[in-house]
Coordinates of C-alpha atoms in Angstrom, one line a residue:
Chain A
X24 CA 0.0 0.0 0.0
X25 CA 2.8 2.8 1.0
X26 CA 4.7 1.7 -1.9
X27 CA 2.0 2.0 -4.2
X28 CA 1.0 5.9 -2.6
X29 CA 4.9 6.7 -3.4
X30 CA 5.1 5.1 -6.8
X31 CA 1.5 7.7 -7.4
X32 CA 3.2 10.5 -6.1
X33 CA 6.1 10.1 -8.4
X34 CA 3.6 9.4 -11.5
X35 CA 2.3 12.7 -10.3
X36 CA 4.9 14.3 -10.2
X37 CA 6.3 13.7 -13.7
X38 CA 2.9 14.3 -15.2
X39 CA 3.1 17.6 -13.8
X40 CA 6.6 18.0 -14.9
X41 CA 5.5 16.6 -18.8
X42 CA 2.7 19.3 -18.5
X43 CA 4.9 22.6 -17.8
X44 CA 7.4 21.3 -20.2
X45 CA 4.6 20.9 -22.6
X46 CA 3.2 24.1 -22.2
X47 CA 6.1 26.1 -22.4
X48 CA 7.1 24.4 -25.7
X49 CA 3.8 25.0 -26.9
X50 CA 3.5 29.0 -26.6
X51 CA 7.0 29.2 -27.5
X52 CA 6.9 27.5 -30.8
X53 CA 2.9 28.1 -31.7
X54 CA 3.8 31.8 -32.7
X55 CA 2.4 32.4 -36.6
X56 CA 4.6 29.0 -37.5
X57 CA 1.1 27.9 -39.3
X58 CA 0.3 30.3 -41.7
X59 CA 3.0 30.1 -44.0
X60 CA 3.1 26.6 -43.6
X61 CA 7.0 26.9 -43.1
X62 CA 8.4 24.2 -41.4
X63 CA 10.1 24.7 -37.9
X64 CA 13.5 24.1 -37.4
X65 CA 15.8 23.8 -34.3
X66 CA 18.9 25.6 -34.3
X67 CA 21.6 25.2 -32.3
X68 CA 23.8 28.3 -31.7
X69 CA 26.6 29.6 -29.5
X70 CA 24.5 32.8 -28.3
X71 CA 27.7 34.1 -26.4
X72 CA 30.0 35.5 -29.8
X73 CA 29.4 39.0 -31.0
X74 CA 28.8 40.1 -33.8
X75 CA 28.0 36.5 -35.1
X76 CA 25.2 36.0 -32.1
X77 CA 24.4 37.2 -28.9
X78 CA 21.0 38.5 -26.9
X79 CA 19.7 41.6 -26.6
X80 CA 16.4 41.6 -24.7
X81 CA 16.5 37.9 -24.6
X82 CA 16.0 37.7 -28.1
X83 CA 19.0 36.4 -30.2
X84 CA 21.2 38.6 -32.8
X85 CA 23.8 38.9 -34.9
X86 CA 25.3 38.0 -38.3
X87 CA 24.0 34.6 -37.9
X88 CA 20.9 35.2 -36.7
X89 CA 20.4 37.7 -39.5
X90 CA 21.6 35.3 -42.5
X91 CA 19.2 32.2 -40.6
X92 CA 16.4 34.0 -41.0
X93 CA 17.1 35.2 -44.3
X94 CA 17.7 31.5 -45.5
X95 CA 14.4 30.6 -43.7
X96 CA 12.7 33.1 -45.9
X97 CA 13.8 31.7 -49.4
X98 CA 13.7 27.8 -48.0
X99 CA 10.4 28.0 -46.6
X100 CA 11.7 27.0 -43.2
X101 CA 11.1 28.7 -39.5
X102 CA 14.5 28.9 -38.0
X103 CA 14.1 28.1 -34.1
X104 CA 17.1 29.2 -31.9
X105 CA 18.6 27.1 -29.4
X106 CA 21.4 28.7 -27.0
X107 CA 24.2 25.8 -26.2
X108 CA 27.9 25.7 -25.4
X109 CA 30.0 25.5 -28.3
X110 CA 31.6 22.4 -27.4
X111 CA 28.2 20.7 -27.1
X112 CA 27.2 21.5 -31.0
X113 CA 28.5 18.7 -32.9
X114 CA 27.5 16.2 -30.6
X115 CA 23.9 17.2 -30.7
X116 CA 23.3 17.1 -34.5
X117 CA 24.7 13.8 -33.7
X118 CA 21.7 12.7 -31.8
X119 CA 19.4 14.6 -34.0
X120 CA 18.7 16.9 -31.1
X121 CA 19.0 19.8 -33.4
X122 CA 17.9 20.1 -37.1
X123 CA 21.0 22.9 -37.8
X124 CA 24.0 24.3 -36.2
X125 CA 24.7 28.1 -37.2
X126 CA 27.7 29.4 -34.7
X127 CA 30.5 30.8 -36.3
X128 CA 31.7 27.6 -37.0
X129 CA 34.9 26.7 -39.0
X130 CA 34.6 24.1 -41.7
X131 CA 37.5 21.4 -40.5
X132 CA 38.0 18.1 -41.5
X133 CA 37.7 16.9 -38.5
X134 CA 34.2 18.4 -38.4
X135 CA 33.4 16.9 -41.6
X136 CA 33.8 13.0 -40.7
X137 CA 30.8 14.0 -37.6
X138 CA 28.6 16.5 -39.5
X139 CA 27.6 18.1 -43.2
X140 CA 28.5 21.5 -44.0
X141 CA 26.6 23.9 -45.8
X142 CA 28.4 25.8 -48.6
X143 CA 31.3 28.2 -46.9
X144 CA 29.5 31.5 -45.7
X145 CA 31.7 33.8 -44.0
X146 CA 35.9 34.1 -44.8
X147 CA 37.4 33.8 -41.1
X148 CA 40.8 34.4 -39.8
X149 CA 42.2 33.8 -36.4
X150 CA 44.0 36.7 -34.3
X151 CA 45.9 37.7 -31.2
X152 CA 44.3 39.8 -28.9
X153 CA 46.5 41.4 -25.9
X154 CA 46.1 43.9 -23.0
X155 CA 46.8 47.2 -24.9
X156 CA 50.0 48.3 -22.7
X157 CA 51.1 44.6 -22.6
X158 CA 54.1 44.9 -24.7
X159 CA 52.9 41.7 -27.1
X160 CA 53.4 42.3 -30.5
X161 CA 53.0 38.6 -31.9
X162 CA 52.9 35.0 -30.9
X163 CA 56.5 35.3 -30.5
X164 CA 56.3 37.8 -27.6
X165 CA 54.1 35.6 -25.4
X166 CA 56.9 33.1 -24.2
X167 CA 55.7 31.5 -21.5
X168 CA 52.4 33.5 -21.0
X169 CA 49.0 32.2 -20.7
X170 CA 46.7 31.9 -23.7
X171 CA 43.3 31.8 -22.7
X172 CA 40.9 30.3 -26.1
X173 CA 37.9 28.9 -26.0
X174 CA 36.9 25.2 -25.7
X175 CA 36.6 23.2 -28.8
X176 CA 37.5 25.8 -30.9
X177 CA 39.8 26.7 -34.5
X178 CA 41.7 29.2 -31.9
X179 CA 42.3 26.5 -29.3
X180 CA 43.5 24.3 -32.1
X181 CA 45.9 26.8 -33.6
X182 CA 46.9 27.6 -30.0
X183 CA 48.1 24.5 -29.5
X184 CA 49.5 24.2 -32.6
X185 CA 51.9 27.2 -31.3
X186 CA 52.3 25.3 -28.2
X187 CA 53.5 22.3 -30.4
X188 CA 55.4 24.0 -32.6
X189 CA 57.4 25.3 -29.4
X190 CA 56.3 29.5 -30.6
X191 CA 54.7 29.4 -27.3
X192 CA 55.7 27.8 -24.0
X193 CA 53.2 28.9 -21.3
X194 CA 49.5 27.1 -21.0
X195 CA 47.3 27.2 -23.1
X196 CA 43.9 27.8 -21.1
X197 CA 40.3 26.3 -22.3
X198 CA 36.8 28.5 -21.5
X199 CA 33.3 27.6 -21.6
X200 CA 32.2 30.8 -23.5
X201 CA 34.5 34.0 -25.4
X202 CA 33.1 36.2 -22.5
X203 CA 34.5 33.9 -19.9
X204 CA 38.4 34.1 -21.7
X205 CA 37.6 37.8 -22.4
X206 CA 37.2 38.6 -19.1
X207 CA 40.0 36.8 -18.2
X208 CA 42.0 39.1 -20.1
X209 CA 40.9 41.8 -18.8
X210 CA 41.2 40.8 -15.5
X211 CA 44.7 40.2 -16.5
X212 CA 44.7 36.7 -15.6
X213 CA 45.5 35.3 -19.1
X214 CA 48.2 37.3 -21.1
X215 CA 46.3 37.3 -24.9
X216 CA 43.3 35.1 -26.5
X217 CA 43.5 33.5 -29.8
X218 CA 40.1 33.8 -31.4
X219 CA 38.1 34.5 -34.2
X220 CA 39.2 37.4 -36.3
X221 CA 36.0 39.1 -36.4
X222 CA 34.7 38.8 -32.9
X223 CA 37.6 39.8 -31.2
X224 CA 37.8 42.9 -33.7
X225 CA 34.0 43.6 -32.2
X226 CA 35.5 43.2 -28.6
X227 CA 38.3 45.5 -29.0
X228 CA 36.3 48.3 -30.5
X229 CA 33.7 48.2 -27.7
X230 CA 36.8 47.9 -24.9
X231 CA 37.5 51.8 -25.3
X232 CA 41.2 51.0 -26.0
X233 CA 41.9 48.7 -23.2
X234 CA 42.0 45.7 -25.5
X235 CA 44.0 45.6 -28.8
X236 CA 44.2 43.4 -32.2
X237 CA 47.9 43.2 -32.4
X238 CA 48.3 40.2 -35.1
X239 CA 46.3 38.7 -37.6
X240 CA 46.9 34.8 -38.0
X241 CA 45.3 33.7 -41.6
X242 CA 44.5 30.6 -41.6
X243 CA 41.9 30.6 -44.9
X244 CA 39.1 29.1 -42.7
X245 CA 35.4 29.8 -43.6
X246 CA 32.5 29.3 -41.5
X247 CA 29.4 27.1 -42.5
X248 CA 26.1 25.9 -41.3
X249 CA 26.6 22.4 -39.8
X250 CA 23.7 19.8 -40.3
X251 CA 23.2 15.9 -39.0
X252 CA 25.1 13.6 -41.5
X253 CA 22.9 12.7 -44.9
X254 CA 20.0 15.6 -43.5
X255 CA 17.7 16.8 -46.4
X256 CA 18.1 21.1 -45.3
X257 CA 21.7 21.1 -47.1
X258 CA 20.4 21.1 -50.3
X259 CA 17.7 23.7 -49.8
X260 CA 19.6 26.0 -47.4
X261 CA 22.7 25.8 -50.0
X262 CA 20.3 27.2 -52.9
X263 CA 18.8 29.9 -50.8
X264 CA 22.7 30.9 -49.5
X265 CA 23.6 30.9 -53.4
X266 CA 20.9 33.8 -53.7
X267 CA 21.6 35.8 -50.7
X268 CA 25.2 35.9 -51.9
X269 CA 24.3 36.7 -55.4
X270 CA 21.7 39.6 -55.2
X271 CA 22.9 41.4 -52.6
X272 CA 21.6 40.7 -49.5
X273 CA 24.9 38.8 -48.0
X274 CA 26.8 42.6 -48.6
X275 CA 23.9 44.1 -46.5
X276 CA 24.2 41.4 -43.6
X277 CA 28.0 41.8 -43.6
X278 CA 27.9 45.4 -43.3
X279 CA 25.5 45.5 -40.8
X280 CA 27.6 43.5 -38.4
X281 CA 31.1 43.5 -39.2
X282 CA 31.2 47.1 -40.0
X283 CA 33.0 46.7 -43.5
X284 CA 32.4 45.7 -46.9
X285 CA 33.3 42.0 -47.4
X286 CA 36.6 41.8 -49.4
X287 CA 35.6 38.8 -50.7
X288 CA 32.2 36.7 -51.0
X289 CA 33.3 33.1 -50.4
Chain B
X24 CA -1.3 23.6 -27.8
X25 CA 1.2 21.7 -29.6
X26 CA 2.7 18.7 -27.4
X27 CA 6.2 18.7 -27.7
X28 CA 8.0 15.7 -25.6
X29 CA 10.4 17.3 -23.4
X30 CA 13.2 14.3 -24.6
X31 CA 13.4 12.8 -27.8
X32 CA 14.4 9.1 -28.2
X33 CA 16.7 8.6 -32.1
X34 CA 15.9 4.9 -32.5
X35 CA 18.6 5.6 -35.1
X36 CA 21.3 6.2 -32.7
X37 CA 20.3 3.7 -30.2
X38 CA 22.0 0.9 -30.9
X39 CA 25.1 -1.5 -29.0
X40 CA 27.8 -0.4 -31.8
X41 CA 26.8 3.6 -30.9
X42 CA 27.1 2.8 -27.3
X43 CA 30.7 1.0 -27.6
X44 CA 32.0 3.3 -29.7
X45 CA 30.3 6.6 -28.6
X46 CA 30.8 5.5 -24.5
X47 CA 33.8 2.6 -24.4
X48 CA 36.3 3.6 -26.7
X49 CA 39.1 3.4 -24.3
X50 CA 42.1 3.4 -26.9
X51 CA 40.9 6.6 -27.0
X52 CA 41.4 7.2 -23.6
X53 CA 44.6 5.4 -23.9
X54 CA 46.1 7.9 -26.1
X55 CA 45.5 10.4 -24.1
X56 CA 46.9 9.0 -20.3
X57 CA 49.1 11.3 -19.9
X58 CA 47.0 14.2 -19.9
X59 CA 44.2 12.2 -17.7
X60 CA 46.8 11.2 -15.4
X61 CA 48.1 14.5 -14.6
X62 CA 44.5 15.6 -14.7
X63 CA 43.8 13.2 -11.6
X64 CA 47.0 14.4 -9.8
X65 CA 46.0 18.0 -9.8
X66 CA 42.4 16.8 -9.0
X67 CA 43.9 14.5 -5.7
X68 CA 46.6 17.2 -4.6
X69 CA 43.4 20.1 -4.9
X70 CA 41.1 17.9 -2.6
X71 CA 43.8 16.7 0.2
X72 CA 45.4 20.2 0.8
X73 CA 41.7 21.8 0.7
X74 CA 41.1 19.5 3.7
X75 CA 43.8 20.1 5.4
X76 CA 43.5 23.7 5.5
X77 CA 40.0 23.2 5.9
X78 CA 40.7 21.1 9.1
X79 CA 42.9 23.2 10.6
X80 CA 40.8 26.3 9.8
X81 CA 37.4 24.3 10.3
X82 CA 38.7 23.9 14.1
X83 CA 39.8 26.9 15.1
X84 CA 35.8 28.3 13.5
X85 CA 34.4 25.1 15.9
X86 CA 36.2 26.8 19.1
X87 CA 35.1 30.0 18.1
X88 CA 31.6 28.7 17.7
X89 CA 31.2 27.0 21.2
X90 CA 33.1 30.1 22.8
X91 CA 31.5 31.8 25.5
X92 CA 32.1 35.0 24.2
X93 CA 29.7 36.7 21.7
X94 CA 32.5 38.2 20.1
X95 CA 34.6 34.9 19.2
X96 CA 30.8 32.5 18.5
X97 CA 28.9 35.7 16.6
X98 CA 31.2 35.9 13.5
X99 CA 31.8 32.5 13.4
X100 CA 28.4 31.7 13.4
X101 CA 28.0 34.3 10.2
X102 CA 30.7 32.6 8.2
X103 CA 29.5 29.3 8.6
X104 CA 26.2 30.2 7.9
X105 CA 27.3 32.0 4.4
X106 CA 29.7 29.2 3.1
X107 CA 27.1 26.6 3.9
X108 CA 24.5 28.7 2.7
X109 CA 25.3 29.9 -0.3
X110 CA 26.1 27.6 -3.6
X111 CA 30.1 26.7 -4.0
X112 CA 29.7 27.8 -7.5
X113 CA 28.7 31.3 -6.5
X114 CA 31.4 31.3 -4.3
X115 CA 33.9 30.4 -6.6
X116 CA 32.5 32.7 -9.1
X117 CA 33.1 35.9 -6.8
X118 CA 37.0 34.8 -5.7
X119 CA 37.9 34.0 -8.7
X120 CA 36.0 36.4 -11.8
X121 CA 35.2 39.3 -9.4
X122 CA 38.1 40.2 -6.9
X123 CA 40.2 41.2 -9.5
X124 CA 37.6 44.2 -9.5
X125 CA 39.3 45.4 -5.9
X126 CA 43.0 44.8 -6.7
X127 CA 42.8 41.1 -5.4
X128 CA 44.5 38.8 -8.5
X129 CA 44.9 34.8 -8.5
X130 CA 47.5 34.0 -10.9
X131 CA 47.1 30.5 -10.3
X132 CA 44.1 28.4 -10.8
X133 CA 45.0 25.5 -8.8
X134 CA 45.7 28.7 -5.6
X135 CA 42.0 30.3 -6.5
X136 CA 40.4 26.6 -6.6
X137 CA 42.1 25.5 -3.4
X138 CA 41.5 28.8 -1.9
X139 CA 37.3 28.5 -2.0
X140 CA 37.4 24.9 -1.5
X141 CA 38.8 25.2 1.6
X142 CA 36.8 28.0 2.7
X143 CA 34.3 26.3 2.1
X144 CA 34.9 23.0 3.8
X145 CA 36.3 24.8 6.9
X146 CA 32.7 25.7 7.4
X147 CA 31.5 22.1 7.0
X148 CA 34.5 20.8 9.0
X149 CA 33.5 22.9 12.0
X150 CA 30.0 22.2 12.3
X151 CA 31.3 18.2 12.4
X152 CA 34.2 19.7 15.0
X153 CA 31.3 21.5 17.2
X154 CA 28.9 18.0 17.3
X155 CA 31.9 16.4 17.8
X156 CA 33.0 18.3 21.0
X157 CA 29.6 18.9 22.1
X158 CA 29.1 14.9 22.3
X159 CA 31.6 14.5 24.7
X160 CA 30.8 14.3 28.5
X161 CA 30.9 17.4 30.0
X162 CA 31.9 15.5 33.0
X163 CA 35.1 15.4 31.3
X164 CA 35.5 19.1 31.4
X165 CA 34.6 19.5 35.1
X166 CA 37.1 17.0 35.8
X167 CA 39.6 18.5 33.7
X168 CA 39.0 21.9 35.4
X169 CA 38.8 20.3 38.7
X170 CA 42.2 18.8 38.4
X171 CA 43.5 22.3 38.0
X172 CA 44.0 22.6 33.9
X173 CA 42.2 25.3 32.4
X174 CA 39.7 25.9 30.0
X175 CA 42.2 25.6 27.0
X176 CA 44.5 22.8 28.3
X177 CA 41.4 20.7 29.2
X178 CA 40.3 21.4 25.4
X179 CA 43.1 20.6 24.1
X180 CA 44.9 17.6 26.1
X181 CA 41.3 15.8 26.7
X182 CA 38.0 16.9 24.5
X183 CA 39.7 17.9 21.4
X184 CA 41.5 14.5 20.9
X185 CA 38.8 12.4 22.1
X186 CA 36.4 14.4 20.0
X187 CA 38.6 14.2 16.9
X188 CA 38.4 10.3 16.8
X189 CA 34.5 10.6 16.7
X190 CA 34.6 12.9 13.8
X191 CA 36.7 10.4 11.2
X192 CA 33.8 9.4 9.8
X193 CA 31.8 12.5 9.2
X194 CA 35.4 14.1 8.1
X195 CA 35.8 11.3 5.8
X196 CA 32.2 12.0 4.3
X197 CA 33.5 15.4 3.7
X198 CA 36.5 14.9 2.3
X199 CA 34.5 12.8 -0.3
X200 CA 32.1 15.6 -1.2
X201 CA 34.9 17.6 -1.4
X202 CA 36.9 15.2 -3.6
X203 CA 33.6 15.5 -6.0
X204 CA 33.1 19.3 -5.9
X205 CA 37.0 19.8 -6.6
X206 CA 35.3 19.4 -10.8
X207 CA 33.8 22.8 -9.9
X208 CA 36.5 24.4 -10.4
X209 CA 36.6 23.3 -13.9
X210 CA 34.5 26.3 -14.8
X211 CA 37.0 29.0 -14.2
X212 CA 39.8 26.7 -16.3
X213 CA 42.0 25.0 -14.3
X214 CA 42.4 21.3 -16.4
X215 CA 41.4 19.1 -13.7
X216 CA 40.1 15.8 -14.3
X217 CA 36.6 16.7 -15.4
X218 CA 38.0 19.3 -17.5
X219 CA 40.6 17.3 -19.0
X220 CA 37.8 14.9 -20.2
X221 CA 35.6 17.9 -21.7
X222 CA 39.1 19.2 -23.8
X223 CA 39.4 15.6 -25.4
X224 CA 35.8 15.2 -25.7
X225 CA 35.4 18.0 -27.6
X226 CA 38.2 17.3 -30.0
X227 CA 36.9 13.4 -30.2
X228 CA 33.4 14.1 -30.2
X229 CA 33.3 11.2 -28.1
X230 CA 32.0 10.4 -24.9
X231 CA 34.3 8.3 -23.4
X232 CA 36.9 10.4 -21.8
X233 CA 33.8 11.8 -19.3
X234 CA 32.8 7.9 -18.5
X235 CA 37.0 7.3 -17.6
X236 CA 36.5 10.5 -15.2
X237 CA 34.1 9.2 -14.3
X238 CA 35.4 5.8 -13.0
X239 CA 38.6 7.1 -12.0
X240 CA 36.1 9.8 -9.2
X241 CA 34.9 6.3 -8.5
X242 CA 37.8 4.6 -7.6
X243 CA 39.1 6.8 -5.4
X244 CA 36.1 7.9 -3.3
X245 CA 34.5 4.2 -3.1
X246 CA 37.1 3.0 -1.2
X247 CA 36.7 6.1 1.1
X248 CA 33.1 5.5 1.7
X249 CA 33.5 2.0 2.3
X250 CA 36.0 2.9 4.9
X251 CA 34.2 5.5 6.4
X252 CA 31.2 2.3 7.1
X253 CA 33.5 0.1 8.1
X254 CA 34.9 2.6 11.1
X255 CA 31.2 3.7 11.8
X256 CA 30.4 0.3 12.2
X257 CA 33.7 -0.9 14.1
X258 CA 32.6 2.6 16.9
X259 CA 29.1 1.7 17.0
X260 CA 30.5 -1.8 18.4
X261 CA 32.7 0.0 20.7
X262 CA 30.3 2.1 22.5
X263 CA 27.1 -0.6 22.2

């Protein structure tokens, strides 16, 4: 009899659990996804990496968020973002648990053998960022300085490229998020950050000179939209990307966010 | 209202090859032993000088706590009140990411992480101290008195010692927690054994390297906890 109350009480409880989960999936995703019959979409996404994404008023932005939404237009799909840790991203369109990965992520081999790629979106280099009266000039000058990166990323891979190569000899530190390293370095508790070109260019402007660029690393990687292996979206989101390059749209998003015009349209 | 299922099984995924190669890949653990092994020395050497510190500081906040005076018991009260209070993570979040805002700097990981663990445990430590000490006798502290020792010699030569062999197993308890939360300090970077499993999962995309941290957290507290039921049981015999 008492175990039977228990095993009720726990029945209960998950019921009620299903329910609020329900609900809240409900009035999140039944927003004017009918009309237009486009088809939802779960998108995984970094939300932590100006200018590519980040939140303002809870809602996500960026350059990513822009050039989603944009492809959702032209495919007939409703984009539907999903803030995770970087690190977590490939692993989850593993499982299926998200339909699309847009995150300002690097094409790599490596990538490739766990994921598709869409067509090559955005040209990225990597860079070295310091404390403006630090003294670094290049990789060289670290020695045997800390470089703080962030995990699973193309600038924790070329950092510890460095660090194999013997250019640097300090350690090579791994954080959750880009905010986490950033402030880090400003804190002075890491001596530079090896990251994305483009994001650390958007930190340093906004850093009122405390932060500075002081060495570009090319490294020819682009960035792509990362599906499930074999998914049905590449095809689709592919010929949609081909348009917004093409007519003008891509120049538009680019200047918005980055600040420039592109020097190139990979 | 649209239903959506709160977890989502792939059928797809889900079978015994996924799970061997996805969870028991150990050659890929294999390659990596040196990093894991260094990883579980940092994470052993954290935990042990934590508690020591913590033991030592964790006693001094018990004597405080049973003090007469208001001014010795008060703030020890308040300090172990926040650090048990309050979540570790929060803790370590405002040593490590905020002090730098006042001029206070860690350069070392390993010194920021050993720094809130034991202030943390000291407050668990003394409240095990202060039941400890308050379960002895107090006969033995009129004795103590009444053979002409004072307050602090009595304390020291004849509760504190007695008290300290009834507070092994609690302490060992502890120092098993605190074995566990040492993969806390993972967040603010310091590559200790659960984040030297997250690095090599994440350039693997495999989940093995979190299943070996988590056997090797196994094989070192089990034998702990079994110990600490063995001597519980071995005292209850004693005073039965």
């Amino acid at each position: 009899m008492k175990k039977r109350n228990s095993l009720m009480l726990i029945a209960l409880v998950f019921a009620l659990l299903m329910g609020a989960v329900a609900c809240g999936g409900g009035s999140g995703g039944g927003q004017g996804g009918g009309e237009s019959g486009a088809e939802d979409i779960k998108i995984a996404s970094d939300i932590a990496y100006p200018p590519f994404e980040s939140s303002k008023g809870g809602e996500p932005v960026g350059f990513d968020i822009d050039l989603m939404k944009e492809i959702g237009k032209r495919a007939n799909l409703k984009p539907e973002f999903q803030n995770v840790t970087f690190d977590g991203i490939i692993g989850g369109l593993g499982n299926n648990q998200y339909d699309a990965a847009i995150s300002a992520m690097t094409i790599t081999e490596d990538r490739q053998e766990k994921v598709d790629f869409s067509d090559p979106y955005f040209n990225a280099d990597q860079s070295l960022m310091v404390a403006s009266d630090s003294g670094i000039q290049s990789v060289e000058d670290i020695g045997d300085g800390t470089v703080g990166v962030q995990l699973g990323t193309t600038g924790e891979m070329k950092a510890k490229e460095f660090k194999e190569a013997g250019d640097i000899t300090g350690e090579v530190r791994t954080f959750d998020t880009i905010e986490d390293a950033f402030s880090a370095l400003e804190n002075g508790q890491v001596d530079a950050i090896i990251n994305d070109l483009a994001v650390s260019q958007d930190k340093a402007n906004k850093s009122d000179g405390s932060l500075e660029i002081v060495q570009n690393i090319p490294t020819g990687e682009q960035y792509g939209i990362a599906f499930p292996k074999g998914s049905d979206l590449v095809e689709p989101v592919n010929e949609a990307l081909t348009e917004i390059k093409e007519d003008g749209t891509y120049e538009k998003i680019y200047k918005k966010w980055i600040g420039t015009e592109p020097k190139e349209i990979p | 209202m649209q239903f959506e299922p709160p977890i989502e099984f792939d059928f797809s995924n889900f079978s015994l090859e996924n799970i061997q190669t996805k969870y028991l890949d150990f050659g890929l653990v294999w390659d990596n032993i040196d990093v894991i092994l260094q990883a579980t020395l940092i994470t052993i050497s954290l935990a042990f000088l934590a508690e020591l510190v913590g033991i030592v500081l964790g006693l001094f906040l018990a004597l405080m706590k049973i003090s007469k005076s208001r001014l010795l018991s008060f703030p020890a009260q308040i300090y172990i009140d926040f650090f048990r209070g309050t979540p570790l993570l929060v803790q370590l979040i405002i040593i490590y990411f905020t002090t730098p805002l006042i001029g206070l700097r860690f350069e070392s990981l390993f010194f920021a992480g050993l720094v809130t663990l034991s202030l943390n445990g000291a407050a668990y430590v003394a409240e095990i101290f202060r039941s400890g000490i308050q379960s002895i006798d107090r006969g033995q502290m009129e004795a103590g008195r009444a053979s002409g020792l004072s307050y602090g010699q009595t304390m020291r030569h004849i509760i504190v010692p007695q008290a300290f062999r009834r507070t092994i197993p609690p302490l060992t308890n502890e120092f098993v927690m605190l074995i566990k939360d040492t993969s806390i300090i993972s967040v603010i970077g310091l590559e200790e054994l659960l984040r030297a499993a997250r690095v090599i999962q994440s350039e693997t995309f495999n989940g093995t390297p979190l299943i070996a941290a988590a056997l090797i957290y196994l094989a070192i507290c089990l034998p702990l906890i079994y110990f600490t039921n063995t001597l519980e049981r071995r005292l209850n015999r004693k005073t039965a």
